[in-house]
CSV table of C-alpha atoms in Angstrom, one decimal:
chain,number,residue,atom,x,y,z
J,12,MET,CA,0.0,0.0,0.0
J,13,ALA,CA,1.4,3.4,-1.0
J,14,ALA,CA,2.4,5.7,1.9
J,15,THR,CA,-0.1,8.5,2.7
J,16,LYS,CA,1.0,11.7,1.1
J,17,LYS,CA,2.0,14.4,3.6
J,18,ALA,CA,0.0,17.7,3.5
J,19,VAL,CA,2.1,20.5,2.1
J,20,LEU,CA,1.5,23.8,4.0
J,21,GLY,CA,4.7,25.7,3.3
J,22,PRO,CA,7.1,26.8,6.1
J,23,LEU,CA,6.0,26.2,9.6
J,24,VAL,CA,7.3,27.9,12.8
J,25,GLY,CA,7.2,26.6,16.3
J,26,ALA,CA,7.0,28.5,19.6
J,27,VAL,CA,7.9,27.3,23.1
J,28,ASP,CA,5.8,29.3,25.6
J,29,GLN,CA,7.2,28.5,29.1
J,30,GLY,CA,5.2,30.3,31.8
J,31,THR,CA,5.1,30.2,35.6
J,32,SER,CA,2.3,27.6,35.8
J,33,SER,CA,2.6,25.7,32.5
J,34,THR,CA,4.6,25.0,29.4
J,35,ARG,CA,3.3,24.9,25.8
J,36,PHE,CA,4.6,24.2,22.4
J,37,LEU,CA,2.6,25.5,19.4
J,38,VAL,CA,3.2,25.3,15.7
J,39,PHE,CA,1.9,27.9,13.2
J,40,ASN,CA,1.6,28.2,9.5
J,41,SER,CA,4.0,31.2,8.6
J,42,LYS,CA,1.8,32.2,5.6
J,43,THR,CA,-1.5,32.4,7.4
J,44,ALA,CA,-0.6,32.6,11.1
J,45,GLU,CA,-3.0,29.6,11.7
J,46,LEU,CA,-2.4,27.6,14.8
J,47,LEU,CA,-2.0,24.0,13.5
J,48,SER,CA,-1.3,22.1,16.8
J,49,HIS,CA,-0.2,22.5,20.4
J,50,HIS,CA,0.3,20.7,23.7
J,51,GLN,CA,0.4,22.0,27.3
J,52,VAL,CA,1.9,20.6,30.5
J,53,GLU,CA,1.3,22.1,34.0
J,54,ILE,CA,4.4,23.0,36.0
J,55,LYS,CA,4.7,22.5,39.8
J,56,GLN,CA,5.7,25.3,42.1
J,57,GLU,CA,7.5,24.6,45.4
J,58,PHE,CA,7.1,26.7,48.6
J,59,PRO,CA,9.9,25.5,50.9
J,60,ARG,CA,9.4,28.5,53.3
J,61,GLU,CA,7.0,31.3,53.7
J,62,GLY,CA,7.6,33.8,50.8
J,63,TRP,CA,9.9,31.4,48.9
J,64,VAL,CA,8.8,30.2,45.4
J,65,GLU,CA,10.9,27.7,43.5
J,66,GLN,CA,10.6,25.4,40.5
J,67,ASP,CA,12.7,22.5,39.3
J,68,PRO,CA,14.7,23.5,36.2
J,69,LYS,CA,14.8,19.9,35.0
J,70,GLU,CA,11.1,19.6,35.3
J,71,ILE,CA,10.8,22.8,33.2
J,72,LEU,CA,13.1,21.4,30.6
J,73,HIS,CA,11.4,18.0,30.5
J,74,SER,CA,8.0,19.7,30.1
J,75,VAL,CA,9.4,21.5,27.0
J,76,TYR,CA,10.6,18.1,25.5
J,77,GLU,CA,7.2,16.5,26.3
J,78,CYS,CA,5.3,19.4,24.7
J,79,ILE,CA,7.4,19.3,21.5
J,80,GLU,CA,7.1,15.5,21.3
J,81,LYS,CA,3.3,15.4,21.8
J,82,THR,CA,2.7,18.3,19.4
J,83,CYS,CA,4.8,16.6,16.7
J,84,GLU,CA,2.8,13.4,17.3
J,85,LYS,CA,-0.4,15.4,16.7
J,86,LEU,CA,1.0,17.0,13.6
J,87,GLY,CA,1.8,13.5,12.3
J,88,GLN,CA,-1.8,12.4,12.9
J,89,LEU,CA,-2.9,15.5,10.9
J,90,ASN,CA,-0.6,14.3,8.1
J,91,ILE,CA,1.6,17.3,8.5
J,92,ASP,CA,5.4,16.9,7.8
J,93,ILE,CA,7.3,18.2,10.9
J,94,SER,CA,10.4,18.7,8.7
J,95,ASN,CA,8.6,21.9,7.5
J,96,ILE,CA,9.2,23.5,11.0
J,97,LYS,CA,12.0,25.9,10.0
J,98,ALA,CA,12.5,27.8,13.3
J,99,ILE,CA,11.4,27.8,17.0
J,100,GLY,CA,10.9,31.0,19.0
J,101,VAL,CA,10.9,31.1,22.8
J,102,SER,CA,8.6,33.1,25.1
J,103,ASN,CA,9.2,32.6,28.8
J,104,GLN,CA,8.5,33.6,32.4
J,105,ARG,CA,11.0,36.4,33.0
J,106,GLU,CA,13.3,37.3,36.0
J,107,THR,CA,13.1,33.6,37.2
J,108,THR,CA,16.8,32.7,37.9
J,109,VAL,CA,18.6,29.5,37.2
J,110,VAL,CA,22.3,28.6,37.9
J,111,TRP,CA,23.7,25.4,36.5
J,112,ASP,CA,26.9,23.5,36.0
J,113,LYS,CA,28.3,23.9,32.4
J,114,LEU,CA,30.2,20.6,32.6
J,115,THR,CA,27.4,18.3,33.7
J,116,GLY,CA,24.3,20.3,32.7
J,117,GLU,CA,22.9,19.8,36.2
J,118,PRO,CA,21.1,22.7,38.0
J,119,LEU,CA,23.0,23.8,41.1
J,120,TYR,CA,19.8,24.9,42.9
J,121,ASN,CA,16.1,25.1,42.1
J,122,ALA,CA,15.0,28.0,39.8
J,123,VAL,CA,14.2,31.0,42.1
J,124,VAL,CA,10.8,32.3,40.7
J,125,TRP,CA,10.1,35.9,40.0
J,126,LEU,CA,7.5,35.9,42.8
J,127,ASP,CA,10.0,34.8,45.4
J,128,LEU,CA,10.4,37.2,48.4
J,129,ARG,CA,13.5,35.8,50.2
J,130,THR,CA,15.7,38.6,49.0
J,131,GLN,CA,13.9,41.5,50.7
J,132,SER,CA,16.7,42.1,53.2
J,133,THR,CA,19.2,41.9,50.2
J,134,VAL,CA,17.3,44.7,48.6
J,135,GLU,CA,17.3,46.7,51.8
J,136,SER,CA,21.1,46.3,52.3
J,137,LEU,CA,21.8,47.1,48.6
J,138,SER,CA,19.7,50.3,48.8
J,139,LYS,CA,21.9,51.5,51.6
J,140,ARG,CA,25.2,50.6,49.9
J,141,ILE,CA,24.5,51.8,46.3
J,142,PRO,CA,25.1,55.5,45.7
J,143,GLY,CA,21.8,57.3,45.1
J,144,ASN,CA,20.3,53.7,45.5
J,145,ASN,CA,17.1,53.5,43.5
J,146,ASN,CA,17.8,56.3,41.1
J,147,PHE,CA,21.2,55.0,40.2
J,148,VAL,CA,19.8,51.6,39.3
J,149,LYS,CA,16.6,52.9,37.6
J,150,SER,CA,18.4,55.4,35.4
J,151,LYS,CA,20.5,52.5,33.9
J,152,THR,CA,18.0,49.7,33.9
J,153,GLY,CA,14.5,51.3,34.0
J,154,LEU,CA,13.8,49.1,37.1
J,155,PRO,CA,13.3,49.9,40.8
J,156,LEU,CA,15.3,47.9,43.4
J,157,SER,CA,13.0,45.0,44.1
J,158,THR,CA,12.9,41.3,44.9
J,159,TYR,CA,11.2,40.9,41.5
J,160,PHE,CA,14.4,41.0,39.4
J,161,SER,CA,17.1,38.4,38.7
J,162,ALA,CA,20.2,40.2,40.1
J,163,VAL,CA,19.1,40.1,43.8
J,164,LYS,CA,18.1,36.4,43.4
J,165,LEU,CA,21.6,35.7,41.9
J,166,ARG,CA,23.2,37.6,44.8
J,167,TRP,CA,21.2,35.4,47.3
J,168,LEU,CA,22.3,32.2,45.5
J,169,LEU,CA,26.0,33.3,45.6
J,170,ASP,CA,25.8,34.2,49.3
J,171,ASN,CA,23.8,31.2,50.5
J,172,VAL,CA,24.2,28.1,48.4
J,173,ARG,CA,27.6,26.3,48.7
J,174,LYS,CA,27.2,24.3,45.5
J,175,VAL,CA,26.8,27.6,43.6
J,176,GLN,CA,29.8,29.2,45.4
J,177,LYS,CA,32.0,26.2,44.6
J,178,ALA,CA,31.0,26.1,40.9
J,179,VAL,CA,31.8,29.8,40.6
J,180,GLU,CA,35.2,29.3,42.2
J,181,GLU,CA,35.9,26.5,39.7
J,182,ASP,CA,34.5,28.4,36.7
J,183,ARG,CA,31.8,25.9,36.2
J,184,ALA,CA,28.7,28.0,36.9
J,185,LEU,CA,26.4,29.5,34.2
J,186,PHE,CA,23.6,31.9,35.2
J,187,GLY,CA,20.5,32.7,33.1
J,188,THR,CA,16.9,33.4,33.0
J,189,VAL,CA,14.6,30.5,31.8
J,190,ASP,CA,15.2,31.3,28.1
J,191,SER,CA,18.9,30.9,28.6
J,192,TRP,CA,18.5,27.6,30.4
J,193,LEU,CA,16.2,26.2,27.8
J,194,ILE,CA,18.2,27.4,24.8
J,195,TRP,CA,21.5,26.1,26.3
J,196,SER,CA,19.9,22.7,27.0
J,197,LEU,CA,18.1,22.4,23.6
J,198,THR,CA,21.2,23.4,21.6
J,199,GLY,CA,23.5,20.7,23.1
J,200,GLY,CA,23.8,21.5,26.8
J,201,ALA,CA,27.2,20.3,28.2
J,202,SER,CA,28.2,19.3,24.6
J,203,GLY,CA,28.4,22.8,23.2
J,204,GLY,CA,25.1,24.4,24.1
J,205,VAL,CA,24.7,28.1,23.2
J,206,HIS,CA,24.6,30.3,26.4
J,207,CYS,CA,22.7,33.4,25.3
J,208,THR,CA,19.7,35.6,25.9
J,209,ASP,CA,18.0,38.5,24.2
J,210,VAL,CA,17.7,42.2,25.1
J,211,THR,CA,14.1,41.8,26.5
J,212,ASN,CA,15.1,39.1,29.1
J,213,ALA,CA,18.4,40.8,29.8
J,214,SER,CA,16.5,44.1,30.6
J,215,ARG,CA,14.8,42.3,33.5
J,216,THR,CA,17.9,41.1,35.2
J,217,MET,CA,18.7,44.5,36.8
J,218,LEU,CA,22.3,44.0,35.3
J,219,PHE,CA,21.6,45.3,31.8
J,220,ASN,CA,21.9,48.9,30.6
J,221,ILE,CA,18.8,49.6,28.5
J,222,HIS,CA,20.5,52.6,26.8
J,223,SER,CA,23.8,51.0,25.7
J,224,LEU,CA,22.1,47.6,25.3
J,225,GLU,CA,25.1,46.0,27.2
J,226,TRP,CA,25.8,44.4,30.5
J,227,ASP,CA,26.6,47.2,32.9
J,228,LYS,CA,29.9,46.7,34.7
J,229,GLU,CA,28.9,48.9,37.7
J,230,LEU,CA,25.6,47.0,38.2
J,231,CYS,CA,27.4,43.6,37.9
J,232,GLU,CA,29.6,44.5,40.8
J,233,TYR,CA,26.9,44.0,43.4
J,234,GLY,CA,25.8,41.1,41.6
J,235,THR,CA,1.2,33.2,36.6
J,236,GLY,CA,1.3,36.6,36.1
J,237,CYS,CA,-0.5,39.3,34.1
J,238,PHE,CA,1.4,42.0,32.3
J,239,LEU,CA,0.3,45.2,30.6
J,240,LEU,CA,2.7,46.9,28.1
J,241,CYS,CA,2.5,50.1,26.2
J,242,ASN,CA,4.9,50.4,23.3
J,243,THR,CA,6.7,53.8,23.5
J,244,GLY,CA,8.6,53.3,20.3
J,245,ARG,CA,12.3,54.0,20.1
J,246,LYS,CA,12.0,56.5,23.0
J,247,CYS,CA,12.9,55.4,26.6
J,248,VAL,CA,10.1,56.8,28.7
J,249,PHE,CA,10.6,56.8,32.5
J,250,SER,CA,7.5,56.3,34.6
J,251,GLU,CA,6.5,58.7,37.4
J,252,HIS,CA,3.7,56.4,38.5
J,253,GLY,CA,5.4,53.1,39.5
J,254,LEU,CA,5.7,51.4,36.1
J,255,LEU,CA,8.9,49.8,34.7
J,256,THR,CA,10.8,51.0,31.6
J,257,THR,CA,11.7,47.9,29.7
J,258,VAL,CA,13.0,46.7,26.3
J,259,ALA,CA,10.0,45.7,24.2
J,260,TYR,CA,11.8,44.1,21.2
J,261,LYS,CA,14.8,44.2,18.9
J,262,LEU,CA,14.1,42.1,15.8
J,263,GLY,CA,17.7,41.6,14.5
J,264,ARG,CA,21.3,42.5,15.2
J,265,ASP,CA,21.2,45.7,13.1
J,266,LYS,CA,17.5,46.5,13.8
J,267,PRO,CA,16.5,49.4,16.1
J,268,VAL,CA,15.4,48.7,19.7
J,269,TYR,CA,11.9,49.5,20.8
J,270,TYR,CA,10.9,50.3,24.4
J,271,ALA,CA,7.8,49.9,26.5
J,272,LEU,CA,6.3,50.9,29.8
J,273,GLU,CA,5.1,47.8,31.7
J,274,GLY,CA,3.0,47.1,34.8
J,275,SER,CA,3.0,43.6,36.4
J,276,VAL,CA,0.0,42.1,38.2
J,277,ALA,CA,1.9,39.7,40.4
J,278,ILE,CA,-1.0,37.3,41.0
J,279,ALA,CA,-3.5,36.8,38.2
J,280,GLY,CA,-4.0,33.2,36.9
J,281,ALA,CA,-2.2,32.1,40.1
J,282,VAL,CA,-5.2,33.3,42.2
J,283,ILE,CA,-7.4,30.8,40.4
J,284,ARG,CA,-4.8,28.1,41.0
J,285,TRP,CA,-4.7,29.1,44.7
J,286,LEU,CA,-8.5,28.7,45.0
J,287,ARG,CA,-8.2,25.3,43.4
J,288,ASP,CA,-5.1,23.9,45.2
J,289,ASN,CA,-5.1,25.6,48.5
J,290,LEU,CA,-8.8,26.2,49.3
J,291,GLY,CA,-10.3,23.4,47.2
J,292,ILE,CA,-13.4,25.4,46.2
J,293,ILE,CA,-12.9,24.5,42.6
J,294,LYS,CA,-11.6,21.2,41.0
J,295,THR,CA,-10.5,22.8,37.7
J,296,SER,CA,-9.5,26.3,36.8
J,297,GLU,CA,-12.4,26.5,34.3
J,298,GLU,CA,-15.0,26.0,37.2
J,299,ILE,CA,-14.4,29.5,38.5
J,300,GLU,CA,-16.5,31.0,35.6
J,301,LYS,CA,-19.4,28.8,36.5
J,302,LEU,CA,-19.2,29.7,40.3
J,303,ALA,CA,-18.9,33.4,39.5
J,304,LYS,CA,-21.9,33.2,37.0
J,305,GLU,CA,-24.1,31.7,39.7
J,306,VAL,CA,-24.1,35.0,41.8
J,307,GLY,CA,-23.0,37.7,39.2
J,308,THR,CA,-21.6,39.8,42.1
J,309,SER,CA,-19.0,39.6,44.9
J,310,TYR,CA,-21.7,41.0,47.3
J,311,GLY,CA,-19.3,43.6,48.7
J,312,CYS,CA,-16.4,41.0,49.1
J,313,TYR,CA,-13.0,42.2,48.0
J,314,PHE,CA,-9.9,39.9,47.5
J,315,VAL,CA,-6.4,41.5,47.3
J,316,PRO,CA,-4.1,38.5,46.4
J,317,ALA,CA,-0.9,40.2,47.5
J,318,PHE,CA,0.7,36.8,48.3
J,319,SER,CA,4.2,38.1,47.4
J,320,GLY,CA,3.6,41.8,48.2
J,321,LEU,CA,2.2,44.4,45.8
J,322,TYR,CA,3.9,45.0,42.5
J,323,ALA,CA,3.2,47.8,40.0
J,324,PRO,CA,2.3,50.6,40.7
J,325,TYR,CA,2.8,50.2,44.5
J,326,TRP,CA,6.0,48.2,44.9
J,327,GLU,CA,5.1,47.4,48.5
J,328,PRO,CA,6.8,44.2,49.7
J,329,SER,CA,5.1,44.5,53.2
J,330,ALA,CA,1.7,43.8,51.8
J,331,ARG,CA,0.0,40.4,52.1
J,332,GLY,CA,-3.2,38.9,50.7
J,333,ILE,CA,-6.6,39.7,52.3
J,334,ILE,CA,-10.2,38.9,51.7
J,335,CYS,CA,-12.4,41.6,53.3
J,336,GLY,CA,-16.1,42.8,53.3
J,337,LEU,CA,-17.2,39.3,54.4
J,338,THR,CA,-20.7,38.8,55.9
J,339,GLN,CA,-22.7,35.7,56.9
J,340,PHE,CA,-24.2,35.7,53.4
J,341,THR,CA,-20.8,35.4,51.7
J,342,ASN,CA,-20.1,32.0,50.0
J,343,LYS,CA,-17.6,30.5,47.7
J,344,CYS,CA,-19.3,31.9,44.7
J,345,HIS,CA,-18.8,35.4,45.9
J,346,ILE,CA,-15.1,34.7,46.7
J,347,ALA,CA,-14.7,33.3,43.2
J,348,PHE,CA,-16.2,36.4,41.7
J,349,ALA,CA,-14.0,38.6,43.9
J,350,ALA,CA,-10.9,36.7,42.7
J,351,LEU,CA,-11.8,37.5,39.1
J,352,GLU,CA,-12.5,41.2,40.0
J,353,ALA,CA,-9.1,41.3,41.6
J,354,VAL,CA,-7.4,40.6,38.3
J,355,CYS,CA,-9.4,43.4,36.7
J,356,PHE,CA,-8.9,46.0,39.5
J,357,GLN,CA,-5.1,45.4,39.4
J,358,THR,CA,-5.2,45.9,35.6
J,359,ARG,CA,-7.1,49.1,36.1
J,360,GLU,CA,-4.4,50.4,38.5
J,361,ILE,CA,-1.7,49.8,35.9
J,362,LEU,CA,-3.8,51.3,33.1
J,363,ASP,CA,-4.4,54.4,35.1
J,364,ALA,CA,-0.6,54.8,35.8
J,365,MET,CA,0.1,54.2,32.1
J,366,ASN,CA,-2.4,56.8,31.0
J,367,ARG,CA,-0.8,59.4,33.4
J,368,ASP,CA,2.7,58.6,32.1
J,369,CYS,CA,1.8,58.6,28.4
J,370,GLY,CA,-0.7,61.5,28.6
J,371,ILE,CA,-2.9,59.7,26.0
J,372,PRO,CA,-5.7,57.6,27.6
J,373,LEU,CA,-6.0,54.2,26.0
J,374,SER,CA,-9.3,53.9,24.0
J,375,HIS,CA,-9.4,50.1,24.3
J,376,LEU,CA,-7.4,47.2,25.8
J,377,GLN,CA,-6.2,44.3,23.7
J,378,VAL,CA,-5.9,41.0,25.7
J,379,ASP,CA,-4.5,37.5,25.1
J,380,GLY,CA,-3.6,34.4,27.1
J,381,GLY,CA,-5.5,31.5,28.7
J,382,MET,CA,-7.6,33.6,31.1
J,383,THR,CA,-9.2,35.5,28.2
J,384,ASN,CA,-11.3,32.4,27.5
J,385,ASN,CA,-13.3,33.3,30.7
J,386,LYS,CA,-16.1,35.5,29.3
J,387,ILE,CA,-17.2,36.7,32.7
J,388,LEU,CA,-13.6,37.9,33.4
J,389,MET,CA,-13.5,39.7,30.0
J,390,GLN,CA,-16.8,41.5,30.7
J,391,LEU,CA,-15.7,42.4,34.2
J,392,GLN,CA,-12.5,43.9,32.8
J,393,ALA,CA,-14.5,46.1,30.3
J,394,ASP,CA,-16.8,47.2,33.2
J,395,ILE,CA,-14.0,48.0,35.6
J,396,LEU,CA,-11.8,49.8,33.0
J,397,TYR,CA,-14.8,51.4,31.4
J,398,ILE,CA,-13.3,51.0,28.0
J,399,PRO,CA,-13.9,48.1,25.4
J,400,VAL,CA,-11.8,45.0,25.8
J,401,VAL,CA,-10.7,43.4,22.5
J,402,LYS,CA,-9.8,39.7,22.4
J,403,PRO,CA,-8.4,37.9,19.3
J,404,SER,CA,-10.3,34.7,18.3
J,405,MET,CA,-6.9,32.9,18.6
J,406,PRO,CA,-5.7,33.9,22.1
J,407,GLU,CA,-2.2,32.5,21.9
J,408,THR,CA,-0.7,35.7,20.7
J,409,THR,CA,2.3,35.5,23.1
J,410,ALA,CA,3.4,32.3,21.4
J,411,LEU,CA,2.4,33.7,17.9
J,412,GLY,CA,4.7,36.7,18.5
J,413,ALA,CA,7.6,34.4,19.4
J,414,ALA,CA,7.0,32.3,16.3
J,415,MET,CA,6.8,35.4,14.1
J,416,ALA,CA,10.1,36.8,15.5
J,417,ALA,CA,11.7,33.4,14.9
J,418,GLY,CA,10.3,33.0,11.4
J,419,ALA,CA,11.4,36.5,10.4
J,420,ALA,CA,14.9,36.1,11.9
J,421,GLU,CA,18.0,36.6,9.7
J,422,GLY,CA,18.9,33.4,8.0
J,423,VAL,CA,15.3,32.0,8.4
J,424,GLY,CA,13.1,34.6,6.6
J,425,VAL,CA,10.0,32.4,6.2
J,426,TRP,CA,7.6,35.0,7.9
J,427,SER,CA,7.2,38.5,6.6
J,428,LEU,CA,6.4,41.2,9.2
J,429,GLU,CA,5.5,43.8,6.6
J,430,PRO,CA,2.0,45.1,7.4
J,431,GLU,CA,0.6,44.3,4.0
J,432,ASP,CA,1.7,40.6,4.4
J,433,LEU,CA,0.2,40.1,7.9
J,434,SER,CA,-3.1,38.1,8.1
J,435,ALA,CA,-6.2,39.8,9.4
J,436,VAL,CA,-7.1,38.8,12.9
J,437,THR,CA,-10.7,38.1,13.9
J,438,MET,CA,-11.6,39.9,17.2
J,439,GLU,CA,-14.2,39.6,19.9
J,440,ARG,CA,-15.2,42.9,21.6
J,441,PHE,CA,-16.5,43.4,25.1
J,442,GLU,CA,-18.2,46.7,25.8
J,443,PRO,CA,-18.8,48.2,29.3
J,444,GLN,CA,-22.3,47.2,30.6
J,445,ILE,CA,-22.5,49.2,33.8
J,446,ASN,CA,-22.6,52.9,34.4
J,447,ALA,CA,-19.5,54.9,35.0
J,448,GLU,CA,-20.5,55.8,38.5
J,449,GLU,CA,-20.9,52.2,39.6
J,450,SER,CA,-17.5,51.4,38.0
J,451,GLU,CA,-15.8,54.2,40.0
J,452,ILE,CA,-17.4,53.2,43.3
J,453,ARG,CA,-16.2,49.6,43.0
J,454,TYR,CA,-12.7,50.7,42.0
J,455,SER,CA,-12.5,53.1,45.0
J,456,THR,CA,-13.6,50.4,47.4
J,457,TRP,CA,-10.9,48.1,45.9
J,458,LYS,CA,-8.3,50.8,46.6
J,459,LYS,CA,-9.5,50.9,50.2
J,460,ALA,CA,-8.9,47.2,50.4
J,461,VAL,CA,-5.4,47.5,48.9
J,462,MET,CA,-4.5,50.0,51.7
J,463,LYS,CA,-5.6,47.5,54.3
J,464,SER,CA,-3.3,44.8,52.8
J,465,MET,CA,-0.2,46.9,53.4
J,466,GLY,CA,2.2,46.8,56.4
J,467,TRP,CA,1.5,43.2,57.4
J,468,VAL,CA,5.1,42.2,57.3
J,469,THR,CA,7.3,44.5,59.4
J,470,THR,CA,10.4,42.3,59.6
J,471,GLN,CA,11.3,39.9,56.9
J,472,SER,CA,11.8,36.3,57.9
J,473,SER,CA,15.4,35.0,57.8
J,474,GLU,CA,16.8,34.7,54.3
J,475,SER,CA,19.8,32.5,54.9
J,476,GLY,CA,20.3,29.1,56.5
J,477,MET,CA,20.6,27.1,53.2
J,478,PRO,CA,23.2,24.4,52.8
């Protein structure tokens, strides 16, 4: 019997999307931007002490292998030839810090996740030692001194983990964010793997000068989130309202760099996972929409999920999560609704800061990612922002962007980024359905709840004591 003929679709491009809570591999048609197949694997988080958040770098790597393998199997079942995959882009959780042995390929410690708070006293001591402290760092990196970024996590590992110290002394240690760890491992590992990163990940280490686009010698001498970005073009705009100045993209060695203002909602999808894994009020993440729909209101209940302090625009590490406004009438459905509202209120705070910095209010918000499948969340977001929320019918735009950048790379050239060549994207639009006064009342009550979450931690628990 003759072999079945493989479907010819032209050049394909893959994307690894490695996030805080899961890993995915997706394959796109470079001519139409159509998503052909994908696979997703959930990643465990470890909490060895209060405020500490870690992941196993080998589990992260194996999840990538599994996703690639399963996606390729699915493509085979669709009769699509995987040899047509011409490039793979990488999108990843940023700031999360990995140190590994370049001779064995073994991690020297767990990955210290961006949410981790163990370095608060490191931040405090650095702010006393660095001249002009925060302004000195921010003027070079666009970032405030914070536990969020890689440099202070690396400093903690150098100070507290003997295996890391020994490997540094013996010139065996490699440091990187998750993209570096994956690319090094996928390109050969200990047998000649490429140790690299790009300017966007480098700009979140707090060691990279975003003006010269080089590692900064002065800075190197002290050695499931939701993110909102506003492209500021080739101009570096510094925020006066608690946002980060970061590198948005640079699509080639000789191409210009583009900057962005960014605000980070520390706990977004993770709050749903917390309701599932810690409280057990839902069995799957999708159930939260059903619970919230049952009541259609939080009934005055507000949930501030500041599990790791407050990020943009407050940068308040002393904050902790609170649920307030409870009555005898409150039930799990109201708490589920309040959790969804919390994501929207945090986005509103960042959007307000962005509008003040840019001076041009955003007329609508474009959204993507797994949480955008929740229609109640999307409608809440439109109501709380009081502007339309626009969602593409194919929500995997983070992975699509990584695939497009890889497909357009020098030497690959299978994906044109010229506006006339880009496929039209079908959008779903959510318009505000409450009046402006009600939206403002709910938002001002949220801000009152945020104030009550601050100042819970007055002295940070001990950072050291590791082997």
